[in-house]
Short mmCIF file of C-alpha atoms (C1' of nucleotides) in Angstrom, two decimals:
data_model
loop_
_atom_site.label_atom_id
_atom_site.label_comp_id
_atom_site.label_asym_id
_atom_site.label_seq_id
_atom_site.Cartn_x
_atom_site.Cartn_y
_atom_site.Cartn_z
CA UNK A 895 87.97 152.43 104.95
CA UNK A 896 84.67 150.78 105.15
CA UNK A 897 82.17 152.72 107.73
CA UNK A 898 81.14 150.51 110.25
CA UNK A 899 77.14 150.75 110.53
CA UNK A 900 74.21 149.86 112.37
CA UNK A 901 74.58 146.66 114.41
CA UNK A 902 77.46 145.98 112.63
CA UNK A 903 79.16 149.16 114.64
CA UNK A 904 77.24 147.79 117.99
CA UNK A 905 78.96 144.11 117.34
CA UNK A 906 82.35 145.92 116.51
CA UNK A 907 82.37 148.22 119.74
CA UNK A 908 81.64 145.49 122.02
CA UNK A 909 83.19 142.57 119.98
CA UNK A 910 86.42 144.59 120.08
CA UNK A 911 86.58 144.89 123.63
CA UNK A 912 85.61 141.48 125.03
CA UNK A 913 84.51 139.05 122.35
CA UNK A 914 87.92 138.97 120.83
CA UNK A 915 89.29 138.25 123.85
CA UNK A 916 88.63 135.46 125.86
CA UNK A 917 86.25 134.11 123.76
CA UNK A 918 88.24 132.94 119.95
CA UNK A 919 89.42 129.86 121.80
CA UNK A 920 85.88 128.63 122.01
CA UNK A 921 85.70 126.52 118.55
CA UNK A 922 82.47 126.29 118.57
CA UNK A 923 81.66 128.80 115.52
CA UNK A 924 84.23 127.03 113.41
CA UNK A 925 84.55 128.78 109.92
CA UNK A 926 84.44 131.68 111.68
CA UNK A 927 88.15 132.64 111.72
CA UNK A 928 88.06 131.90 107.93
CA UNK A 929 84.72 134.18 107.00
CA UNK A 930 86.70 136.59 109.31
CA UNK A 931 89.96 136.27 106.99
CA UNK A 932 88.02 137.11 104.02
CA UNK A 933 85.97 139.37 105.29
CA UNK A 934 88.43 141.56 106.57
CA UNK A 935 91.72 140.51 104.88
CA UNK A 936 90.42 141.98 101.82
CA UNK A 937 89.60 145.77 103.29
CA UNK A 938 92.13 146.58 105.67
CA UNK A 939 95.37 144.26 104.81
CA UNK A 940 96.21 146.22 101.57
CA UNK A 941 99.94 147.36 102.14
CA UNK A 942 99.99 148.23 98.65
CA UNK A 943 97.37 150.61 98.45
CA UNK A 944 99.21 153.02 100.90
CA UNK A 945 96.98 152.68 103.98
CA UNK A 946 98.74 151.95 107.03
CA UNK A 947 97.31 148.24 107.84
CA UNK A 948 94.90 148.17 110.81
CA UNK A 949 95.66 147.35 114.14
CA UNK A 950 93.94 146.02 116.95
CA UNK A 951 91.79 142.84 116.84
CA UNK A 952 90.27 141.71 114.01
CA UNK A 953 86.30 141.94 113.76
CA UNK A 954 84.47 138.82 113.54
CA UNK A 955 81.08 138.26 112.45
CA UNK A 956 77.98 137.95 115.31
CA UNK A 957 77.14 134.42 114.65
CA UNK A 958 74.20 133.23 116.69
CA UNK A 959 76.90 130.93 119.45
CA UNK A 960 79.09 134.68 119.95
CA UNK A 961 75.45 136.32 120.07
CA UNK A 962 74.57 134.00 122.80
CA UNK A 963 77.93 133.98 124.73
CA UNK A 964 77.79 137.98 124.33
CA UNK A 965 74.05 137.78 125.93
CA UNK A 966 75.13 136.10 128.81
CA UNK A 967 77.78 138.19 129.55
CA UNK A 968 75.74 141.07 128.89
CA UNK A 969 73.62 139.64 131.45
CA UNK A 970 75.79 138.36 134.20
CA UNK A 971 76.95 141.87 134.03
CA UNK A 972 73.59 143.28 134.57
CA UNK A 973 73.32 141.49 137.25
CA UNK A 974 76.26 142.66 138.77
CA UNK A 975 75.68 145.55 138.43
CA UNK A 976 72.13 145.64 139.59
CA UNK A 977 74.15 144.32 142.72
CA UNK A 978 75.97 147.36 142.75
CA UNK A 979 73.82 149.87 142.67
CA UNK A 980 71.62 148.02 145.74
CA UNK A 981 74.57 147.86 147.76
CA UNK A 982 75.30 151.62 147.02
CA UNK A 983 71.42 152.17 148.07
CA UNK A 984 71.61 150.17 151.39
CA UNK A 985 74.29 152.56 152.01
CA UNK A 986 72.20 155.43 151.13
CA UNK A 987 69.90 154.34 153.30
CA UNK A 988 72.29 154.10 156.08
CA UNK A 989 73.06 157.39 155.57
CA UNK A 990 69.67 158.45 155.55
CA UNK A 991 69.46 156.97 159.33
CA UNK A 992 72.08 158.77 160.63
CA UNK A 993 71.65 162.17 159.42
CA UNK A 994 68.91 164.38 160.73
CA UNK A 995 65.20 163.77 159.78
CA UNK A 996 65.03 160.21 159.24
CA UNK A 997 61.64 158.97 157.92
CA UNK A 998 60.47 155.32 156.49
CA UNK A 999 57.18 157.48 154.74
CA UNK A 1000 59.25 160.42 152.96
CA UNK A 1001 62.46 159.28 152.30
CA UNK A 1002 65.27 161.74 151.37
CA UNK A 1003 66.46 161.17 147.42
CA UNK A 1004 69.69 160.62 147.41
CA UNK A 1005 71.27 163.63 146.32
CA UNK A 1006 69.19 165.87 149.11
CA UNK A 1007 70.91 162.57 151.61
CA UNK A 1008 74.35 163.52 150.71
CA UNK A 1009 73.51 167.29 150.73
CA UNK A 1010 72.12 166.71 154.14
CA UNK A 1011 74.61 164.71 155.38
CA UNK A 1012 77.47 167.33 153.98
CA UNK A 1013 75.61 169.91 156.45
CA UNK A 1014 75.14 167.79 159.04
CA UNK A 1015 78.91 166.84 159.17
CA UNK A 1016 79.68 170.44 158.62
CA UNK A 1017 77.32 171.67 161.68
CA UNK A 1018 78.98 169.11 163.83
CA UNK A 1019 82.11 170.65 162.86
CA UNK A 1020 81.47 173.64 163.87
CA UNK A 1021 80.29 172.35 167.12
CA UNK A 1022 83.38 171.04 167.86
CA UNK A 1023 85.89 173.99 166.78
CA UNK A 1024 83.94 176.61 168.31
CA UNK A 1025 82.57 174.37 171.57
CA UNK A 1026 79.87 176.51 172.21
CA UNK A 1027 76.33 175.94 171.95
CA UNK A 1028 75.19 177.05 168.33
CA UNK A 1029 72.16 178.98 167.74
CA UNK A 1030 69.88 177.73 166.26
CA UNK A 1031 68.61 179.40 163.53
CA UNK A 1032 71.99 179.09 161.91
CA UNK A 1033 72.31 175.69 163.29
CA UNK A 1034 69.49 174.72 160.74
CA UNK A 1035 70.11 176.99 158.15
CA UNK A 1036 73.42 175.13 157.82
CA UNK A 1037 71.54 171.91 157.99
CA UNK A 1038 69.76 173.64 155.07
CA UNK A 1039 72.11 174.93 153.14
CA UNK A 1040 71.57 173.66 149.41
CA UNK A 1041 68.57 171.79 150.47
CA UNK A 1042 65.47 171.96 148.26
CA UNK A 1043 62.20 173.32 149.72
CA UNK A 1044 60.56 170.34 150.67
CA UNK A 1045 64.03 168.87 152.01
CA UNK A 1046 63.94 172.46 154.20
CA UNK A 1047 60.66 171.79 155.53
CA UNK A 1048 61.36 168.60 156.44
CA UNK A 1049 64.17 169.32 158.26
CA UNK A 1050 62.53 172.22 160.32
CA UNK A 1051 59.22 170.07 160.67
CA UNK A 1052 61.81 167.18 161.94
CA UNK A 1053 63.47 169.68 164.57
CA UNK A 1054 59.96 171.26 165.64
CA UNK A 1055 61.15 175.13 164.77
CA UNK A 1056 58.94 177.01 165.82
CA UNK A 1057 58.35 179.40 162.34
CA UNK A 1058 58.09 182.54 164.22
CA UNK A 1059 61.92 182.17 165.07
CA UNK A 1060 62.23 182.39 160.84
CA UNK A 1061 60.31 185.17 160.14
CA UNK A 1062 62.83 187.56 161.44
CA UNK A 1063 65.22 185.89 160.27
CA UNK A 1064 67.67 187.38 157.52
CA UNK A 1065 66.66 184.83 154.28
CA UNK A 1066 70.26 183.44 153.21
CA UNK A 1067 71.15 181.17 150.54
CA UNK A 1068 69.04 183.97 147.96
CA UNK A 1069 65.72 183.65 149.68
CA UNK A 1070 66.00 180.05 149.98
CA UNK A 1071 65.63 180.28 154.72
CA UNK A 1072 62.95 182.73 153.68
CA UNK A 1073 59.90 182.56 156.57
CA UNK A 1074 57.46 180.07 154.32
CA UNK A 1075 60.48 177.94 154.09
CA UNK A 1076 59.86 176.36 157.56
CA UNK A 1077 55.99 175.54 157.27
CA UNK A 1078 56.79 172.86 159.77
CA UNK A 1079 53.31 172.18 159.87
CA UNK A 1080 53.01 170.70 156.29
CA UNK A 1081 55.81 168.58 156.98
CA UNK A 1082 55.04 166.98 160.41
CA UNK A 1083 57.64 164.91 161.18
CA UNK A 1084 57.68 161.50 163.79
CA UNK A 1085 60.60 161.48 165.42
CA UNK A 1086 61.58 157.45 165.04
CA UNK A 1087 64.02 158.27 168.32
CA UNK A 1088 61.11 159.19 170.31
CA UNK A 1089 59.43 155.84 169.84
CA UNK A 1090 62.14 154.26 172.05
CA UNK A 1091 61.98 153.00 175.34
CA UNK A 1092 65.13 154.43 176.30
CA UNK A 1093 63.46 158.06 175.63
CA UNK A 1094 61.18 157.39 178.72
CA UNK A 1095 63.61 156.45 180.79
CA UNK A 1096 64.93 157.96 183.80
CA UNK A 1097 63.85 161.03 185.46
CA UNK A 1098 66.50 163.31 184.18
CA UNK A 1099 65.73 162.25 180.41
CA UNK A 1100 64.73 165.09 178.46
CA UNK A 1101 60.83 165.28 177.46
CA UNK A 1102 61.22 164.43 173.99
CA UNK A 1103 58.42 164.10 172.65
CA UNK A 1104 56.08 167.25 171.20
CA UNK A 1105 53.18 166.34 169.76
CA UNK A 1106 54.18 163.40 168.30
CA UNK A 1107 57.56 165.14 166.96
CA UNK A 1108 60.89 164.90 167.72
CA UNK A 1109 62.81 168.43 168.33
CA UNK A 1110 66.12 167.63 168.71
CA UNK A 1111 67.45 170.43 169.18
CA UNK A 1112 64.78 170.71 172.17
CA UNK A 1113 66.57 167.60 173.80
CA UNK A 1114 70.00 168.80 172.65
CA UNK A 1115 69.71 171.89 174.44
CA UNK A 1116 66.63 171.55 176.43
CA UNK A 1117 63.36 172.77 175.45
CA UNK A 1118 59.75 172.95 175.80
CA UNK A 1119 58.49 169.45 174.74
CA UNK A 1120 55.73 167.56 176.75
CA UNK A 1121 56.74 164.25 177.87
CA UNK A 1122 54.30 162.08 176.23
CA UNK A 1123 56.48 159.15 176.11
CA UNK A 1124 56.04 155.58 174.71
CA UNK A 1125 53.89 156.51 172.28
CA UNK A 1126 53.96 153.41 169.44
CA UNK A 1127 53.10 156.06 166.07
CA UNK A 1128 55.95 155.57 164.94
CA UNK A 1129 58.03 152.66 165.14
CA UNK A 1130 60.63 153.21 161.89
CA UNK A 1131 64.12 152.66 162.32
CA UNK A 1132 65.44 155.49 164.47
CA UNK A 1133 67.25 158.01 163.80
CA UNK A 1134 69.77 159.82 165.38
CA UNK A 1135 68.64 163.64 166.80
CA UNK A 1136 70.14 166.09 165.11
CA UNK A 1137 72.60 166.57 168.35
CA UNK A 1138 75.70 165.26 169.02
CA UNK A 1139 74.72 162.23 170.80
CA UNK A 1140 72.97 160.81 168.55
CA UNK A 1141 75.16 160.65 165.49
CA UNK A 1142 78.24 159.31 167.81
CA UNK A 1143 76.54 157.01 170.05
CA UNK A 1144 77.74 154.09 169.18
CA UNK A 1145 76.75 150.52 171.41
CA UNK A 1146 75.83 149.99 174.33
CA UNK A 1147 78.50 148.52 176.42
CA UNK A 1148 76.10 147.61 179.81
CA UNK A 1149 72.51 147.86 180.53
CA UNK A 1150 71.36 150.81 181.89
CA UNK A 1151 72.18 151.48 185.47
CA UNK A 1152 71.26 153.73 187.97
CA UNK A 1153 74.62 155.64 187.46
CA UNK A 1154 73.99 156.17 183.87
CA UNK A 1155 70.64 157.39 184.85
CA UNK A 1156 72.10 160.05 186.48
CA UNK A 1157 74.49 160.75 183.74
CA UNK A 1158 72.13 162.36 182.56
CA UNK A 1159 74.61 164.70 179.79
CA UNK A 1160 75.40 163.71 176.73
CA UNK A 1161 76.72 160.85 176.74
CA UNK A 1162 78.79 159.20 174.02
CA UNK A 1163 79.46 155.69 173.45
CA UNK A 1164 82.07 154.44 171.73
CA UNK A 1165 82.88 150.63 171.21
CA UNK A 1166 84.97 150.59 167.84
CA UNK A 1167 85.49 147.38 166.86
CA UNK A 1168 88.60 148.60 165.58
CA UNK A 1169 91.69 146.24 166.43
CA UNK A 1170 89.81 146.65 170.04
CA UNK A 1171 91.80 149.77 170.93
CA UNK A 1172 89.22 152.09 171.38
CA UNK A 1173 86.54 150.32 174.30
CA UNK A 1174 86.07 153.99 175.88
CA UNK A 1175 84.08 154.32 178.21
CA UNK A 1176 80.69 156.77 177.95
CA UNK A 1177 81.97 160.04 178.35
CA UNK A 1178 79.56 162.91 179.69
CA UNK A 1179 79.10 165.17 177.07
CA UNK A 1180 78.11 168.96 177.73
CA UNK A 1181 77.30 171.66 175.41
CA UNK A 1182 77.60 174.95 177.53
CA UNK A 1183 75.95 176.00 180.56
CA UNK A 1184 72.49 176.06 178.42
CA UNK A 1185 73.13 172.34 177.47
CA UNK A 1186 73.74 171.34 181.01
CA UNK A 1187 69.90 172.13 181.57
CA UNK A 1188 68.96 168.96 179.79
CA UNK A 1189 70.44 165.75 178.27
CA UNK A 1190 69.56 162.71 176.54
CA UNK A 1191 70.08 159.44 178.52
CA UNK A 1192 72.74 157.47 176.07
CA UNK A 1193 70.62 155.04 175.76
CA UNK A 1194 68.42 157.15 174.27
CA UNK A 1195 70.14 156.77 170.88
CA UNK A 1196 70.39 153.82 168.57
CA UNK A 1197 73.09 151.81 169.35
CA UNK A 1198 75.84 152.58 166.55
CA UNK A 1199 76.53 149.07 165.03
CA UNK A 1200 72.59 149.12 164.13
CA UNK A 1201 73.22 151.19 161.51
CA UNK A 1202 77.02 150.51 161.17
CA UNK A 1203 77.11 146.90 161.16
CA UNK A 1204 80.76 147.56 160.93
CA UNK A 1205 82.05 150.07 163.58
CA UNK A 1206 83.64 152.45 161.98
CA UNK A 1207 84.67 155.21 164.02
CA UNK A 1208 83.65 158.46 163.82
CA UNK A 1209 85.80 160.80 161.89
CA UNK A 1210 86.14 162.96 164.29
CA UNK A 1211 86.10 160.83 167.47
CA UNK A 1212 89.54 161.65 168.59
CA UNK A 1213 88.52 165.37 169.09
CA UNK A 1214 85.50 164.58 170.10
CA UNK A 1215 86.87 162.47 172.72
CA UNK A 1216 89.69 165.36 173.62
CA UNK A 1217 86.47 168.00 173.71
CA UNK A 1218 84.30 166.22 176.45
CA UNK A 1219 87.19 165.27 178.94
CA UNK A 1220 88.06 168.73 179.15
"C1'" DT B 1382 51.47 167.19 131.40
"C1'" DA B 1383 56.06 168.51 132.76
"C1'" DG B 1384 59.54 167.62 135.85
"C1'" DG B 1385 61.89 164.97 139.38
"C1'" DC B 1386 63.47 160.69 140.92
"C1'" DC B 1387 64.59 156.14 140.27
"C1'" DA B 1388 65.93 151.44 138.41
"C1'" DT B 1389 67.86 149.22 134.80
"C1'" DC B 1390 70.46 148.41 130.66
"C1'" DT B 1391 74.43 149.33 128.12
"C1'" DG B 1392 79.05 150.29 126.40
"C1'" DG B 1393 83.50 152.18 127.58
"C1'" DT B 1394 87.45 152.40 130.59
"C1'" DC B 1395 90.41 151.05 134.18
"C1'" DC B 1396 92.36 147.81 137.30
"C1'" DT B 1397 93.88 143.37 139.08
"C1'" DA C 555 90.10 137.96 131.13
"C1'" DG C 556 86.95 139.42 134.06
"C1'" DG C 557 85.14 142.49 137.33
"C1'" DA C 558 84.40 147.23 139.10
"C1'" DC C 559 83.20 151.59 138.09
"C1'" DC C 560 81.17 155.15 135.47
"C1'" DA C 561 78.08 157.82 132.63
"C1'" DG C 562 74.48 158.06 129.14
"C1'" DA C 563 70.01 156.46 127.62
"C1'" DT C 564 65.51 154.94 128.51
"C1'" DG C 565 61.20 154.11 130.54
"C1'" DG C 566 58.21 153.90 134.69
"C1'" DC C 567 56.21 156.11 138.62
"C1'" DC C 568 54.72 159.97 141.20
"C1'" DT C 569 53.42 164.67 142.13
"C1'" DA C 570 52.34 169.51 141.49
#
DNA sequence: TAGGCCATCTGGTCCT
DNA sequence: AGGACCAGATGGCCTA
């Protein structure tokens, strides 16, 4: 058996799976087939010597026309998959809008985007079995969890923790929540949310602004943020609070009225696009007697079909939608 | 400079 | 047969 080497192992591996395929009908290389015949007929055709004769398709020599067909391929599928990969980064960056801590400057790599965006489904989870308000520390450590440092920081520097809160806190995750994990300072953090009109509106809206930050779990649950509202720093793409509203408010189906001004809970949107079934209505959403203090106007949130151009549903929009009538 | 992240190329495999 | 998908390799860029 002759040892394929070099480039002649390189033409083989790749001339064996596509050249010898489509390609043999193109006659362009003639005396090809022939060179092939003796080239190979020779080594591998020998009944005689014992040696079972060798399947598959037969190798052909790179001539400079297969060269050229196999660099076009080669490149056509570059292409394609250069195509690929972009579309699976737009959807990365989708992702990145909807989870927690959105930000055009210091954008999540896309393994701490689907780490985030595990937690973030998981905390919403847990929302919705338990119903109750969650506290916060482990609200964020689960938005944490598996995060690297800087990922942590940015996180707590996106939902304004105040540090203190961490420095009694038990460190979980070996160390990882430790105290000088939430130096939200160093990781200031514009809330993109906060830049919208719809944040100023109303008087029951929730100050959400702090400083220029977003705490979303301040205007999930009410907090202590100064409403400095309309402030153009930051004009990014928004991003949904790290609250319920935000992640399944999905379209606006009428301007804002008084009566949604009033509505002042957390109020969900859906408009699914999905065979039309599902045009519900806003639905007041309350998190426990603590939420009631506060809400975010549902307008407040970026329409859902601006970051899901296609509508899907929420996974877990049916219970959601059970949790909030009741 | 090492390490992390990323884009791209590439070959193999699977599916239609 | 061709495209999609995947994983490995490689090199560039950035940051600590």
């Amino acid at each position: 058996m002759r040892e394929p080497s070099g480039f002649q192992l390189e033409t083989e591996l790749t001339g064996a799976h596509s050249e010898n395929l489509g390609e043999d009908d193109d006659d362009d290389d003639l005396g090809e087939d022939e060179e092939d015949e003796d080239d190979e007929g020779a080594g591998e055709g020998d009944a005689e010597d014992g040696r079972p004769k060798k399947r598959g398709p037969k190798k052909r020599k790179m001539t400079p026309a297969r060269a050229q067909r196999s660099k076009v391929r080669r490149q056509k599928a570059n292409a394609r998959e250069r195509t690929r990969m972009h579309d699976l980064n737009s959807a990365l960056d989708s992702l990145r809008k909807v989870v927690p801590c959105y930000s055009k400057t210091q954008k999540l790599s896309k393994i701490e985007t689907l780490r985030l965006a595990k937690n973030y489904i998981w905390a919403l989870s847990e929302i919705l079995r338990s119903g109750k308000r969650p506290d916060l520390v482990s609200y964020v450590q689960t938005l944490c969890k598996g995060l690297s440092q800087p990922t942590t920081n940015l996180v707590a520097g996106c939902l304004q923790l105040n540090s203190r809160n961490f420095l009694t806190e038990p460190c979980q995750e070996s160390g990882r929540y430790a105290s000088s994990s939430f130096s939200v300072h160093s990781y200031p953090y514009p809330c993109a949310r906060l830049a919208s009109p719809h944040c100023q509106s109303g008087s029951n809206s929730l100050p959400l602004r702090t400083h220029g930050y977003c705490s979303a779990y301040d205007s999930l649950y009410g907090g202590s943020g100064s409403p400095e509202y309309n402030s153009p720093e930051y004009e990014g793409p928004l991003s949904p609070p790290v609250c319920i509203n935000g992640n399944f408010s999905l379209k606006h189906q009428s301007p804002p009225s008084p009566e949604h001004e009033k509505g002042y809970h957390y109020s969900m949107h859906y408009s699914s696009g999905l065979a039309g079934s599902r045009q519900t209505p806003a639905h007041n959403l309350v998190f426990g007697s603590s939420g009631m203090r506060s809400g975010i106007h549902n307008e407040n949130v970026l329409p859902y079909h601006d970051v899901h151009p296609h509508h899907e549903r929420p996974p877990a929009y049916d219970e959601l939608n059970a949790f909030f009538h009741n």
